[in-house]
Amino acid sequence: MADVKWPGDQLIAAAQEGDVEATAALVSGSHPHVQRFAYSLCATPQDAEDAAQEALIILYRKIGMLRASGALASWMFRIVRNECLRRARLSLRSHGPVPDTVVPSFEDEVLQRLEAGRVAAAIADLPADQRRVLILRDIQGYSGRMVADALGLSTAAMKSRLHRARAAVRQALQATPDPLPGAGHD
């Protein structure tokens, strides 16, 4: 798979200044990345599609609010993450309590949704510098060298931040109690 880059600073700046063609190109160029975020964070493909679409609408409407062109990826990630979490909460509320007679496939789906929410919350709690490295490296799959270059870091600094981010997420997931204690134990 060829690495597709986020839209460049010039395109972002033109969109921020109200250039309609630049804004359309920005939304189009951001779509694959936003969609990848959504599919990695949302519980269902339908939620992922809806979250990606919502994020792109927000990008189109509010590009002028973006403070720095280099912050586009983290801004879009936050929007997608928040939308995925909102959808997961709504879905869990609409299903109500899980009855004892639930078939395992539905139980597995609920547990996956809860786990995705826990992971997203743990990533969201990271300091911004660690979160950016983790997202670019582990979620988007960019090489260490590309992540270091994109963030203006040495490879050693990038690896250090990535290590701290992974450790913090792992610790947060271990410290967070199981969302459904006793699930799967009869």
Tab-separated table of C-alpha atoms in Angstrom:
chain	number	residue	atom	x	y	z
A	1	MET	CA	0.000	0.000	0.000
A	2	ALA	CA	1.411	3.371	-0.977
A	3	ASP	CA	1.700	5.945	1.770
A	4	VAL	CA	-0.912	8.601	1.212
A	5	LYS	CA	0.052	11.858	2.876
A	6	TRP	CA	-2.194	14.326	4.617
A	7	PRO	CA	-2.941	17.457	2.567
A	8	GLY	CA	-0.111	19.993	2.630
A	9	ASP	CA	0.183	23.201	4.611
A	10	GLN	CA	-0.523	25.411	1.577
A	11	LEU	CA	-3.812	23.654	0.865
A	12	ILE	CA	-4.801	23.850	4.533
A	13	ALA	CA	-3.931	27.567	4.682
A	14	ALA	CA	-5.965	28.280	1.534
A	15	ALA	CA	-8.938	26.391	2.985
A	16	GLN	CA	-8.620	28.312	6.260
A	17	GLU	CA	-8.815	31.529	4.257
A	18	GLY	CA	-12.118	30.434	2.714
A	19	ASP	CA	-10.976	29.075	-0.672
A	20	VAL	CA	-13.868	26.754	-1.600
A	21	GLU	CA	-11.835	24.608	-4.019
A	22	ALA	CA	-9.048	24.224	-1.473
A	23	THR	CA	-11.581	23.246	1.188
A	24	ALA	CA	-13.102	20.605	-1.093
A	25	ALA	CA	-9.626	19.270	-1.929
A	26	LEU	CA	-8.723	19.260	1.773
A	27	VAL	CA	-11.812	17.244	2.699
A	28	SER	CA	-11.191	14.835	-0.176
A	29	GLY	CA	-7.506	14.435	0.693
A	30	SER	CA	-8.276	13.883	4.380
A	31	HIS	CA	-10.977	11.290	3.745
A	32	PRO	CA	-8.756	8.153	3.638
A	33	HIS	CA	-7.046	9.106	6.899
A	34	VAL	CA	-10.278	10.014	8.675
A	35	GLN	CA	-11.840	6.772	7.486
A	36	ARG	CA	-8.852	4.766	8.762
A	37	PHE	CA	-9.175	6.497	12.174
A	38	ALA	CA	-12.886	5.702	12.270
A	39	TYR	CA	-12.489	2.032	11.347
A	40	SER	CA	-9.801	1.593	13.989
A	41	LEU	CA	-11.822	3.320	16.733
A	42	CYS	CA	-15.523	2.668	16.137
A	43	ALA	CA	-17.309	-0.481	17.212
A	44	THR	CA	-19.078	-1.195	13.914
A	45	PRO	CA	-18.435	-0.448	10.246
A	46	GLN	CA	-21.667	1.580	10.137
A	47	ASP	CA	-20.548	3.691	13.103
A	48	ALA	CA	-17.158	4.138	11.425
A	49	GLU	CA	-18.755	5.383	8.197
A	50	ASP	CA	-21.032	7.749	10.100
A	51	ALA	CA	-18.198	9.035	12.312
A	52	ALA	CA	-15.933	9.616	9.308
A	53	GLN	CA	-18.676	11.490	7.502
A	54	GLU	CA	-19.408	13.618	10.570
A	55	ALA	CA	-15.705	14.433	10.981
A	56	LEU	CA	-15.418	15.498	7.340
A	57	ILE	CA	-18.500	17.706	7.668
A	58	ILE	CA	-16.947	19.364	10.730
A	59	LEU	CA	-13.676	19.790	8.810
A	60	TYR	CA	-15.547	21.444	5.940
A	61	ARG	CA	-17.525	23.760	8.197
A	62	LYS	CA	-14.880	24.625	10.773
A	63	ILE	CA	-11.485	24.528	9.025
A	64	GLY	CA	-11.028	28.176	9.968
A	65	MET	CA	-10.933	27.173	13.659
A	66	LEU	CA	-7.834	24.991	13.202
A	67	ARG	CA	-4.964	26.794	14.936
A	68	ALA	CA	-1.987	25.259	13.137
A	69	SER	CA	-1.921	23.398	9.838
A	70	GLY	CA	0.291	20.715	11.395
A	71	ALA	CA	-2.454	19.909	13.895
A	72	LEU	CA	-4.915	18.657	11.267
A	73	ALA	CA	-4.322	14.943	11.971
A	74	SER	CA	-4.695	15.239	15.740
A	75	TRP	CA	-7.762	17.492	15.344
A	76	MET	CA	-9.420	14.971	13.028
A	77	PHE	CA	-8.493	12.096	15.347
A	78	ARG	CA	-10.147	13.851	18.300
A	79	ILE	CA	-13.316	14.504	16.290
A	80	VAL	CA	-13.506	10.878	15.097
A	81	ARG	CA	-12.715	9.516	18.566
A	82	ASN	CA	-15.405	11.652	20.179
A	83	GLU	CA	-17.951	10.636	17.560
A	84	CYS	CA	-17.104	6.927	17.952
A	85	LEU	CA	-17.395	7.176	21.740
A	86	ARG	CA	-20.705	9.053	21.432
A	87	ARG	CA	-22.079	6.385	19.108
A	88	ALA	CA	-20.891	3.560	21.379
A	89	ARG	CA	-22.585	5.178	24.399
A	90	LEU	CA	-25.826	5.640	22.448
A	91	SER	CA	-25.733	2.064	21.237
A	92	LEU	CA	-25.157	0.673	24.711
A	93	ARG	CA	-27.962	2.830	26.131
A	94	SER	CA	-30.409	1.770	23.421
A	95	HIS	CA	-29.731	-1.926	24.023
A	96	GLY	CA	-30.371	-1.588	27.743
A	97	PRO	CA	-29.069	-4.167	30.204
A	98	VAL	CA	-27.741	-7.349	28.687
A	99	PRO	CA	-30.104	-10.223	29.595
A	100	ASP	CA	-28.754	-13.612	30.761
A	101	THR	CA	-29.996	-15.299	27.586
A	102	VAL	CA	-27.844	-13.276	25.184
A	103	VAL	CA	-26.152	-15.332	22.480
A	104	PRO	CA	-22.331	-15.243	22.645
A	105	SER	CA	-21.920	-13.353	19.365
A	106	PHE	CA	-23.866	-10.370	20.723
A	107	GLU	CA	-21.966	-10.534	24.018
A	108	ASP	CA	-18.693	-10.576	22.103
A	109	GLU	CA	-19.836	-7.543	20.116
A	110	VAL	CA	-20.695	-5.606	23.292
A	111	LEU	CA	-17.355	-6.530	24.872
A	112	GLN	CA	-15.521	-5.415	21.732
A	113	ARG	CA	-17.352	-2.090	21.818
A	114	LEU	CA	-16.494	-1.577	25.469
A	115	GLU	CA	-12.856	-2.518	24.857
A	116	ALA	CA	-12.626	-0.123	21.892
A	117	GLY	CA	-14.004	2.634	24.091
A	118	ARG	CA	-11.472	1.838	26.827
A	119	VAL	CA	-8.588	1.905	24.338
A	120	ALA	CA	-9.789	5.159	22.763
A	121	ALA	CA	-10.153	6.759	26.205
A	122	ALA	CA	-6.654	5.604	27.225
A	123	ILE	CA	-5.185	7.086	24.032
A	124	ALA	CA	-7.140	10.303	24.527
A	125	ASP	CA	-5.672	10.680	28.024
A	126	LEU	CA	-2.085	10.638	26.733
A	127	PRO	CA	-0.115	13.884	26.594
A	128	ALA	CA	-0.412	15.390	23.089
A	129	ASP	CA	3.203	14.621	22.098
A	130	GLN	CA	2.862	10.951	23.015
A	131	ARG	CA	-0.625	10.678	21.483
A	132	ARG	CA	0.595	12.029	18.116
A	133	VAL	CA	3.467	9.534	17.967
A	134	LEU	CA	1.228	6.610	18.958
A	135	ILE	CA	-1.459	7.507	16.424
A	136	LEU	CA	0.956	7.994	13.546
A	137	ARG	CA	2.998	4.876	14.313
A	138	ASP	CA	0.533	2.321	15.685
A	139	ILE	CA	-2.826	3.422	14.311
A	140	GLN	CA	-1.883	4.877	10.947
A	141	GLY	CA	1.046	2.494	10.481
A	142	TYR	CA	3.678	4.993	9.374
A	143	SER	CA	7.317	3.962	9.700
A	144	GLY	CA	9.317	5.222	12.659
A	145	ARG	CA	11.461	7.381	10.377
A	146	MET	CA	8.360	8.968	8.768
A	147	VAL	CA	6.816	9.678	12.178
A	148	ALA	CA	10.053	11.214	13.468
A	149	ASP	CA	10.383	13.385	10.353
A	150	ALA	CA	6.718	14.445	10.380
A	151	LEU	CA	6.965	15.560	13.996
A	152	GLY	CA	10.434	17.074	13.721
A	153	LEU	CA	11.959	14.593	16.160
A	154	SER	CA	15.051	12.440	16.183
A	155	THR	CA	14.343	8.735	15.787
A	156	ALA	CA	15.483	8.184	19.377
A	157	ALA	CA	13.075	10.841	20.711
A	158	MET	CA	10.223	9.368	18.660
A	159	LYS	CA	10.963	5.861	19.994
A	160	SER	CA	11.115	7.164	23.558
A	161	ARG	CA	7.733	8.906	23.244
A	162	LEU	CA	6.229	5.845	21.575
A	163	HIS	CA	7.508	3.601	24.369
A	164	ARG	CA	6.078	5.913	27.052
A	165	ALA	CA	2.750	6.154	25.192
A	166	ARG	CA	2.418	2.383	24.819
A	167	ALA	CA	3.333	1.850	28.464
A	168	ALA	CA	0.787	4.466	29.594
A	169	VAL	CA	-1.995	2.911	27.484
A	170	ARG	CA	-1.111	-0.574	28.743
A	171	GLN	CA	-1.121	0.686	32.353
A	172	ALA	CA	-4.443	2.504	31.871
A	173	LEU	CA	-6.043	-0.633	30.435
A	174	GLN	CA	-4.711	-2.777	33.284
A	175	ALA	CA	-5.871	-0.238	35.886
A	176	THR	CA	-9.357	0.047	34.383
A	177	PRO	CA	-11.664	-2.631	35.778
A	178	ASP	CA	-13.254	-5.140	33.430
A	179	PRO	CA	-16.413	-3.402	32.079
A	180	LEU	CA	-18.570	-6.476	32.729
A	181	PRO	CA	-17.198	-8.280	35.795
A	182	GLY	CA	-18.025	-11.967	35.638
A	183	ALA	CA	-18.822	-11.860	31.925
A	184	GLY	CA	-18.266	-15.234	30.371
A	185	HIS	CA	-18.150	-16.988	33.765
A	186	ASP	CA	-21.182	-19.146	34.494
